[in-house]
Coordinates of C-alpha atoms in Angstrom, one line a residue:
Chain A
X1 CA 78.4 114.5 105.1
X2 CA 80.3 112.9 108.2
X3 CA 83.3 114.2 110.0
X4 CA 86.6 112.9 110.3
X5 CA 86.4 111.6 113.9
X6 CA 83.2 109.5 112.6
X7 CA 85.1 108.3 109.6
X8 CA 87.9 106.9 111.8
X9 CA 86.4 106.7 114.8
X10 CA 83.9 103.8 113.5
X11 CA 87.1 101.8 112.3
X12 CA 88.7 102.3 115.5
X13 CA 86.1 101.2 118.0
X14 CA 84.6 98.6 115.5
X15 CA 87.5 96.8 113.8
X16 CA 88.6 94.5 116.4
X17 CA 91.6 93.5 118.3
X18 CA 93.1 91.0 115.8
X19 CA 92.5 93.0 112.8
X20 CA 95.3 95.4 111.0
X21 CA 94.8 98.9 110.0
X22 CA 96.7 100.8 107.1
X23 CA 95.9 104.5 107.2
X24 CA 97.1 107.4 105.0
X25 CA 98.3 110.6 106.9
X26 CA 95.5 112.4 107.2
X27 CA 93.5 109.8 108.8
X28 CA 96.6 108.6 110.7
X29 CA 96.5 112.0 112.5
X30 CA 93.0 111.5 113.8
X31 CA 93.6 107.8 114.8
X32 CA 96.6 109.2 116.7
X33 CA 94.1 111.7 118.7
X34 CA 91.5 109.6 119.1
X35 CA 92.9 106.0 119.6
X36 CA 93.7 106.3 123.2
X37 CA 95.3 103.8 125.4
X38 CA 93.6 100.4 124.1
X39 CA 93.6 101.7 120.6
X40 CA 89.9 101.5 120.2
X41 CA 89.0 104.9 120.7
X42 CA 86.5 103.6 123.6
X43 CA 84.4 106.6 125.1
X44 CA 85.1 108.9 122.2
X45 CA 81.6 110.5 121.1
X46 CA 81.1 109.9 117.2
X47 CA 78.6 113.0 116.6
X48 CA 78.2 115.0 113.2
X49 CA 78.7 118.4 112.1
X50 CA 81.8 120.7 113.0
X51 CA 80.6 120.7 116.8
X52 CA 80.8 116.9 116.7
X53 CA 84.3 117.2 115.6
X54 CA 85.5 119.4 118.2
X55 CA 83.6 117.3 121.1
X56 CA 85.3 114.2 119.7
X57 CA 88.6 115.3 119.3
X58 CA 88.3 117.3 122.9
X59 CA 87.2 114.2 124.7
X60 CA 90.5 112.1 123.2
X61 CA 92.5 114.8 124.3
X62 CA 90.7 114.7 127.5
X63 CA 90.9 111.1 128.1
X64 CA 94.7 111.3 127.2
X65 CA 94.9 113.6 130.0
X66 CA 93.4 111.5 132.3
X67 CA 95.4 109.1 134.9
X68 CA 95.3 105.8 133.1
X69 CA 93.9 107.2 130.2
X70 CA 97.1 106.0 128.5
X71 CA 99.1 107.0 125.6
X72 CA 97.7 108.2 122.1
X73 CA 98.3 106.1 118.9
X74 CA 98.3 102.8 120.9
X75 CA 97.3 101.0 117.9
X76 CA 100.4 102.3 115.9
X77 CA 102.5 101.3 118.9
X78 CA 101.1 98.1 119.6
X79 CA 101.8 96.8 116.1
X80 CA 98.0 96.7 114.6
X81 CA 98.2 99.9 112.6
X82 CA 100.8 100.9 110.1
X83 CA 101.0 104.3 108.6
X84 CA 101.7 104.7 104.9
X85 CA 103.9 107.9 105.7
X86 CA 105.5 110.0 103.8
X87 CA 104.2 107.8 101.0
X88 CA 100.8 109.2 99.1
X89 CA 99.1 106.2 96.7
X90 CA 100.8 103.4 99.0
X91 CA 98.0 102.4 101.5
X92 CA 96.3 100.0 99.2
X93 CA 99.5 98.0 98.0
X94 CA 100.4 97.9 102.0
X95 CA 97.0 96.6 102.7
X96 CA 96.8 94.2 99.9
X97 CA 100.2 92.7 101.0
X98 CA 99.4 92.0 104.6
X99 CA 95.8 90.8 103.7
X100 CA 97.2 87.9 101.4
X101 CA 100.0 87.3 104.0
X102 CA 97.3 87.1 106.9
X103 CA 94.1 85.6 105.4
X104 CA 93.2 84.7 108.8
X105 CA 92.7 88.6 109.8
X106 CA 90.4 91.7 108.5
X107 CA 92.6 94.1 107.1
X108 CA 91.3 97.8 106.6
X109 CA 92.7 100.3 104.6
X110 CA 91.8 103.9 105.4
X111 CA 92.8 105.7 102.1
X112 CA 92.6 109.3 101.4
X113 CA 91.0 110.9 98.1
X114 CA 94.4 112.3 96.8
X115 CA 96.2 109.5 97.6
X116 CA 94.3 106.7 96.2
X117 CA 94.1 109.2 92.8
X118 CA 98.0 108.3 92.7
X119 CA 97.8 104.9 92.6
X120 CA 94.5 104.3 91.1
X121 CA 95.7 101.5 89.2
X122 CA 96.0 99.8 92.6
X123 CA 92.1 99.3 92.5
X124 CA 92.8 96.8 89.8
X125 CA 95.8 95.3 91.5
X126 CA 93.9 94.9 94.6
X127 CA 90.7 93.2 92.5
X128 CA 92.8 91.0 90.8
X129 CA 94.2 89.5 93.3
X130 CA 91.3 89.4 95.3
X131 CA 91.9 89.3 98.9
X132 CA 88.6 87.9 100.8
X133 CA 89.8 89.7 104.1
X134 CA 90.2 93.4 102.6
X135 CA 88.1 96.5 103.4
X136 CA 89.3 99.4 101.7
X137 CA 87.5 102.7 102.7
X138 CA 88.6 106.0 101.0
X139 CA 87.9 109.4 103.3
X140 CA 86.8 111.4 100.3
X141 CA 87.2 115.1 101.6
X142 CA 87.7 116.7 98.3
X143 CA 90.9 118.4 99.6
X144 CA 94.7 117.8 100.1
X145 CA 96.5 119.0 103.0
X146 CA 93.1 118.9 104.7
X147 CA 93.1 120.9 107.9
X148 CA 96.0 123.1 106.7
X149 CA 95.6 124.4 103.4
X150 CA 92.9 122.5 102.2
X151 CA 94.0 122.6 98.4
X152 CA 91.3 121.3 96.1
X153 CA 92.3 117.7 95.1
X154 CA 91.2 117.0 91.4
X155 CA 88.3 114.5 92.2
X156 CA 85.3 116.6 91.3
X157 CA 82.5 114.2 89.6
X158 CA 84.6 111.2 90.1
X159 CA 83.1 108.2 91.8
X160 CA 85.6 106.1 93.7
X161 CA 82.8 103.5 94.6
X162 CA 82.0 103.1 90.6
X163 CA 85.8 102.9 89.9
X164 CA 86.0 100.1 92.4
X165 CA 83.1 98.1 91.3
X166 CA 84.4 98.5 87.5
X167 CA 88.1 97.8 88.7
X168 CA 86.4 94.1 90.1
X169 CA 85.8 94.7 93.7
X170 CA 83.2 92.1 95.3
X171 CA 81.4 95.0 96.6
X172 CA 81.5 98.9 96.7
X173 CA 79.4 101.7 97.8
X174 CA 79.4 105.2 99.1
X175 CA 78.3 106.2 102.6
X176 CA 77.9 110.0 103.4
X177 CA 76.1 109.7 106.9
X178 CA 78.1 108.9 110.0
X179 CA 75.5 107.1 111.7
X180 CA 74.9 104.8 108.6
X181 CA 78.7 104.2 108.7
X182 CA 78.6 103.1 112.3
X183 CA 75.5 100.9 111.4
X184 CA 76.9 99.3 108.2
X185 CA 80.7 98.8 109.4
X186 CA 80.4 95.5 110.9
X187 CA 78.4 93.9 107.7
X188 CA 81.1 95.5 105.5
X189 CA 83.9 94.2 107.4
X190 CA 82.5 90.9 107.8
X191 CA 81.7 90.4 104.1
X192 CA 83.9 88.5 101.5
X193 CA 86.3 90.9 99.9
X194 CA 87.6 92.9 98.6
X195 CA 85.3 95.5 99.9
X196 CA 85.2 99.0 99.1
X197 CA 83.7 101.9 100.4
X198 CA 83.4 105.6 99.9
X199 CA 83.1 107.9 102.4
X200 CA 81.7 111.5 102.1
X201 CA 83.9 113.7 104.6
X202 CA 83.7 117.2 105.5
X203 CA 87.4 118.6 105.4
X204 CA 89.0 119.5 108.8
X205 CA 88.9 123.5 109.2
X206 CA 91.6 125.3 107.6
X207 CA 94.2 126.4 110.2
X208 CA 96.6 128.3 107.6
X209 CA 96.1 131.6 106.6
X210 CA 97.5 135.2 106.3
X211 CA 100.6 135.1 108.9
X212 CA 100.7 131.4 109.6
X213 CA 104.1 130.1 110.2
X214 CA 104.6 126.3 108.9
X215 CA 106.3 124.4 111.5
X216 CA 109.2 122.1 110.8
X217 CA 108.2 118.2 109.7
X218 CA 109.2 116.5 112.9
X219 CA 111.9 113.5 112.3
X220 CA 108.7 111.2 113.6
X221 CA 107.1 111.6 110.5
X222 CA 110.2 110.1 108.6
X223 CA 110.6 107.3 111.0
X224 CA 107.5 106.0 112.2
X225 CA 106.3 104.0 109.4
X226 CA 109.5 102.0 110.2
X227 CA 108.9 101.4 113.9
X228 CA 105.1 100.6 112.9
X229 CA 106.3 98.0 110.4
X230 CA 108.7 96.6 113.1
X231 CA 106.1 96.5 115.4
X232 CA 103.5 95.0 113.2
X233 CA 106.1 92.5 112.1
X234 CA 106.7 91.3 115.6
X235 CA 103.2 91.0 116.8
X236 CA 102.1 89.3 113.9
X237 CA 105.0 86.7 114.2
X238 CA 104.2 86.2 118.1
X239 CA 100.4 85.5 117.3
X240 CA 101.1 83.4 114.4
X241 CA 99.0 80.0 114.6
X242 CA 100.8 77.3 113.5
Chain B
X1 CA 120.0 92.7 60.7
X2 CA 119.3 92.6 64.6
X3 CA 122.0 91.2 67.0
X4 CA 121.4 88.2 69.1
X5 CA 122.6 86.8 72.2
X6 CA 123.2 83.3 73.7
X7 CA 122.1 83.3 77.1
X8 CA 124.0 82.2 79.9
X9 CA 121.5 82.6 82.5
X10 CA 118.1 79.9 82.3
X11 CA 114.6 80.4 83.3
X12 CA 114.7 76.8 85.1
X13 CA 117.7 78.1 87.1
X14 CA 116.1 81.4 88.2
X15 CA 113.0 79.2 89.3
X16 CA 115.1 76.5 91.1
X17 CA 116.9 79.7 92.9
X18 CA 113.5 81.2 94.0
X19 CA 112.4 77.8 95.4
X20 CA 115.9 76.7 96.9
X21 CA 115.4 80.4 99.0
X22 CA 111.7 79.6 100.1
X23 CA 110.2 82.7 98.1
X24 CA 106.5 82.6 98.2
X25 CA 105.4 85.5 96.0
X26 CA 107.0 87.3 92.8
X27 CA 105.1 90.6 93.0
X28 CA 106.1 92.3 89.5
X29 CA 105.3 94.4 86.3
X30 CA 106.9 92.2 83.5
X31 CA 110.3 92.9 82.1
X32 CA 111.7 92.3 78.7
X33 CA 114.9 91.0 80.1
X34 CA 113.0 88.5 82.4
X35 CA 110.5 87.4 79.8
X36 CA 111.2 83.5 80.2
X37 CA 110.6 83.7 84.0
X38 CA 107.2 85.5 83.7
X39 CA 106.0 82.6 81.3
X40 CA 107.3 80.1 83.2
X41 CA 105.8 81.6 86.5
X42 CA 102.5 82.3 84.6
X43 CA 102.4 78.6 83.9
X44 CA 102.5 77.8 87.7
X45 CA 105.4 77.1 89.9
X46 CA 104.3 75.3 93.1
X47 CA 104.8 77.1 96.0
X48 CA 105.0 80.5 94.3
X49 CA 102.2 82.8 93.6
X50 CA 102.6 85.5 90.8
X51 CA 101.1 88.7 91.6
X52 CA 101.1 91.5 88.7
X53 CA 100.4 95.0 89.7
X54 CA 100.0 97.8 87.6
X55 CA 103.0 99.8 88.2
X56 CA 106.1 99.3 90.0
X57 CA 105.6 101.5 92.8
X58 CA 102.7 98.8 94.0
X59 CA 105.2 95.9 93.5
X60 CA 106.9 97.6 96.3
X61 CA 104.3 98.4 98.7
X62 CA 102.8 95.1 98.0
X63 CA 106.0 93.0 98.9
X64 CA 106.5 95.4 102.0
X65 CA 102.9 94.0 103.2
X66 CA 103.6 90.7 102.4
X67 CA 107.0 90.8 104.2
X68 CA 105.6 92.6 106.9
X69 CA 103.0 89.8 107.2
X70 CA 105.6 86.9 107.4
X71 CA 105.7 86.1 103.7
X72 CA 109.0 86.2 101.6
X73 CA 108.7 88.0 98.0
X74 CA 110.8 88.9 95.8
X75 CA 110.2 91.7 93.3
X76 CA 110.6 91.2 89.3
X77 CA 110.7 94.4 87.2
X78 CA 112.7 96.0 84.8
X79 CA 115.4 99.1 85.2
X80 CA 112.7 101.6 84.2
X81 CA 110.2 100.3 86.8
X82 CA 112.9 100.6 89.5
X83 CA 113.1 104.4 88.2
X84 CA 109.2 104.9 88.4
X85 CA 109.4 103.5 91.9
X86 CA 112.1 105.4 93.3
X87 CA 110.3 107.4 95.7
X88 CA 108.4 104.2 96.9
X89 CA 111.5 102.5 97.6
X90 CA 112.8 105.9 99.1
X91 CA 109.6 105.6 101.8
X92 CA 110.0 101.6 101.9
X93 CA 113.3 100.2 101.9
X94 CA 115.2 103.2 103.1
X95 CA 113.1 105.3 105.5
X96 CA 111.0 102.7 107.0
X97 CA 113.8 99.8 106.5
X98 CA 111.6 97.1 105.0
X99 CA 114.0 94.6 104.1
X100 CA 113.2 93.6 100.4
X101 CA 115.1 91.9 97.3
X102 CA 114.2 92.9 93.8
X103 CA 115.3 91.2 90.6
X104 CA 115.8 94.1 88.0
X105 CA 116.4 93.4 84.3
X106 CA 118.8 95.4 82.5
X107 CA 116.3 96.4 79.8
X108 CA 117.7 98.4 76.9
X109 CA 121.4 96.8 77.2
X110 CA 122.7 96.5 73.7
X111 CA 124.2 93.1 73.0
X112 CA 127.8 94.5 72.5
X113 CA 128.2 95.6 75.8
X114 CA 127.1 92.0 77.0
X115 CA 130.4 90.7 79.1
X116 CA 131.5 94.3 79.2
X117 CA 130.8 96.8 82.3
X118 CA 127.3 98.0 82.1
X119 CA 128.5 101.7 83.4
X120 CA 130.0 101.5 79.9
X121 CA 126.6 101.1 78.0
X122 CA 125.7 103.5 75.5
X123 CA 122.2 103.3 76.9
X124 CA 121.2 105.7 79.7
X125 CA 119.0 103.5 81.4
X126 CA 121.5 100.7 81.7
X127 CA 124.7 103.0 82.2
X128 CA 123.1 105.3 85.3
X129 CA 121.8 102.0 87.0
X130 CA 124.7 101.2 89.3
X131 CA 125.7 104.8 90.2
X132 CA 122.3 105.4 91.1
X133 CA 121.8 102.7 93.5
X134 CA 124.9 103.4 95.0
X135 CA 124.0 107.2 95.3
X136 CA 120.9 106.1 97.5
X137 CA 122.7 103.2 99.1
X138 CA 121.0 100.3 98.0
X139 CA 123.3 97.2 97.6
X140 CA 123.2 95.5 94.3
X141 CA 124.5 92.4 92.5
X142 CA 124.9 91.6 88.9
X143 CA 123.9 88.4 87.7
X144 CA 125.5 87.5 84.2
X145 CA 125.2 83.6 84.5
X146 CA 123.3 81.0 86.2
X147 CA 125.9 80.7 89.0
X148 CA 125.1 84.4 89.8
X149 CA 121.9 83.2 91.0
X150 CA 123.8 81.7 94.0
X151 CA 123.6 85.1 95.5
X152 CA 120.4 85.1 95.9
X153 CA 120.6 83.6 99.4
X154 CA 123.2 86.1 100.5
X155 CA 120.8 89.0 98.9
X156 CA 118.0 88.1 101.4
X157 CA 120.4 87.6 104.2
X158 CA 122.0 90.8 103.6
X159 CA 118.4 92.8 103.1
X160 CA 117.7 91.1 106.6
X161 CA 120.7 92.0 108.0
X162 CA 120.8 95.8 106.8
X163 CA 117.2 96.2 107.0
X164 CA 116.8 97.8 103.3
X165 CA 116.6 96.8 99.7
X166 CA 119.3 94.5 97.9
X167 CA 118.9 94.3 94.1
X168 CA 120.1 91.8 91.7
X169 CA 120.9 93.3 88.2
X170 CA 120.1 90.8 85.6
X171 CA 121.9 91.9 82.9
X172 CA 121.3 89.7 80.0
X173 CA 118.0 88.3 78.6
X174 CA 116.9 85.2 80.3
X175 CA 117.2 81.9 78.3
X176 CA 113.8 80.2 77.3
X177 CA 115.3 76.8 78.9

């Protein structure tokens, strides 16, 4: 299994400047940490295992602190990434709408397993609409509130890739290895869509436990989707080809 | 014997209003009240793509993606569908302030209530719709005749101006003409 930095880092590093990225909450936090000033997670090592996760997040943090390192979450601020937050189940629909509206751009959706389960019918909706420019990835880590409480998500034995195939995606596969994901990504992105990939990912280490105090959910969490939507709308309008 | 009603709303007027306003996508889970409009769209209307989703939450997110991407969708669903999509409406139109226009059929409205106040309907799903929209701060407009489709232009303008949702409540079955 790959770790979250590998799963998201491959997307950030390889998706391309003109692409659009839609992410659910778990992936959003990782993209925020690793993207850096140019939004491309440049220089963040994509190494497997828990050590790789720590190194990747550590390098990202260090980069943000260095002069000229730039703010984190540049993709979101710059209008090329939007987070379906707080809205579980919304990523596939948002990605589909964007893909149909912007057929000349590649659209990547990084979904969560529990999130996709809430709107499993969206696989059929996407397949019926058949956007050629959509790559739909799901982070299969088997948990909800990953990295906080790691509650088990009800997906044991369920194959998302098989479901996507049955729904009518043009191509669907499962990848568990980070290096293989990095190697396959360009071909999957270039393929005629809709393309689906189920990523086998290790859950983040659980932080909550005896004596843990939950902090208040910040306003940012409820405001960012609107800001990102507006930034994306403006960016797409500004770069529209006649 | 079941009651019938002579409709004062027509599918052709609905389609004409959509075309007049430059609507390019209809994102929908079909509605009994707007059946004739669905049928017309399914046969094909130049410039309008019909997108069926498997539930109303997806209608809202797909329409949001289209809007952010520069298109002009309308959402067509029934009142039950709007109730189903309430959290997505909250996220997309209230919190994220994406402007969207809905056409929502008042499914279940008894014919004896036509021409009367829908808030006096004996059917819960009809009666609570307007108070619910007001409670969550969503603008709404009643569509009871063809002339009411003139409100579609202002609905889009208002959705854009206020960065939120505007709901056209289609109060009676759209006629098959």
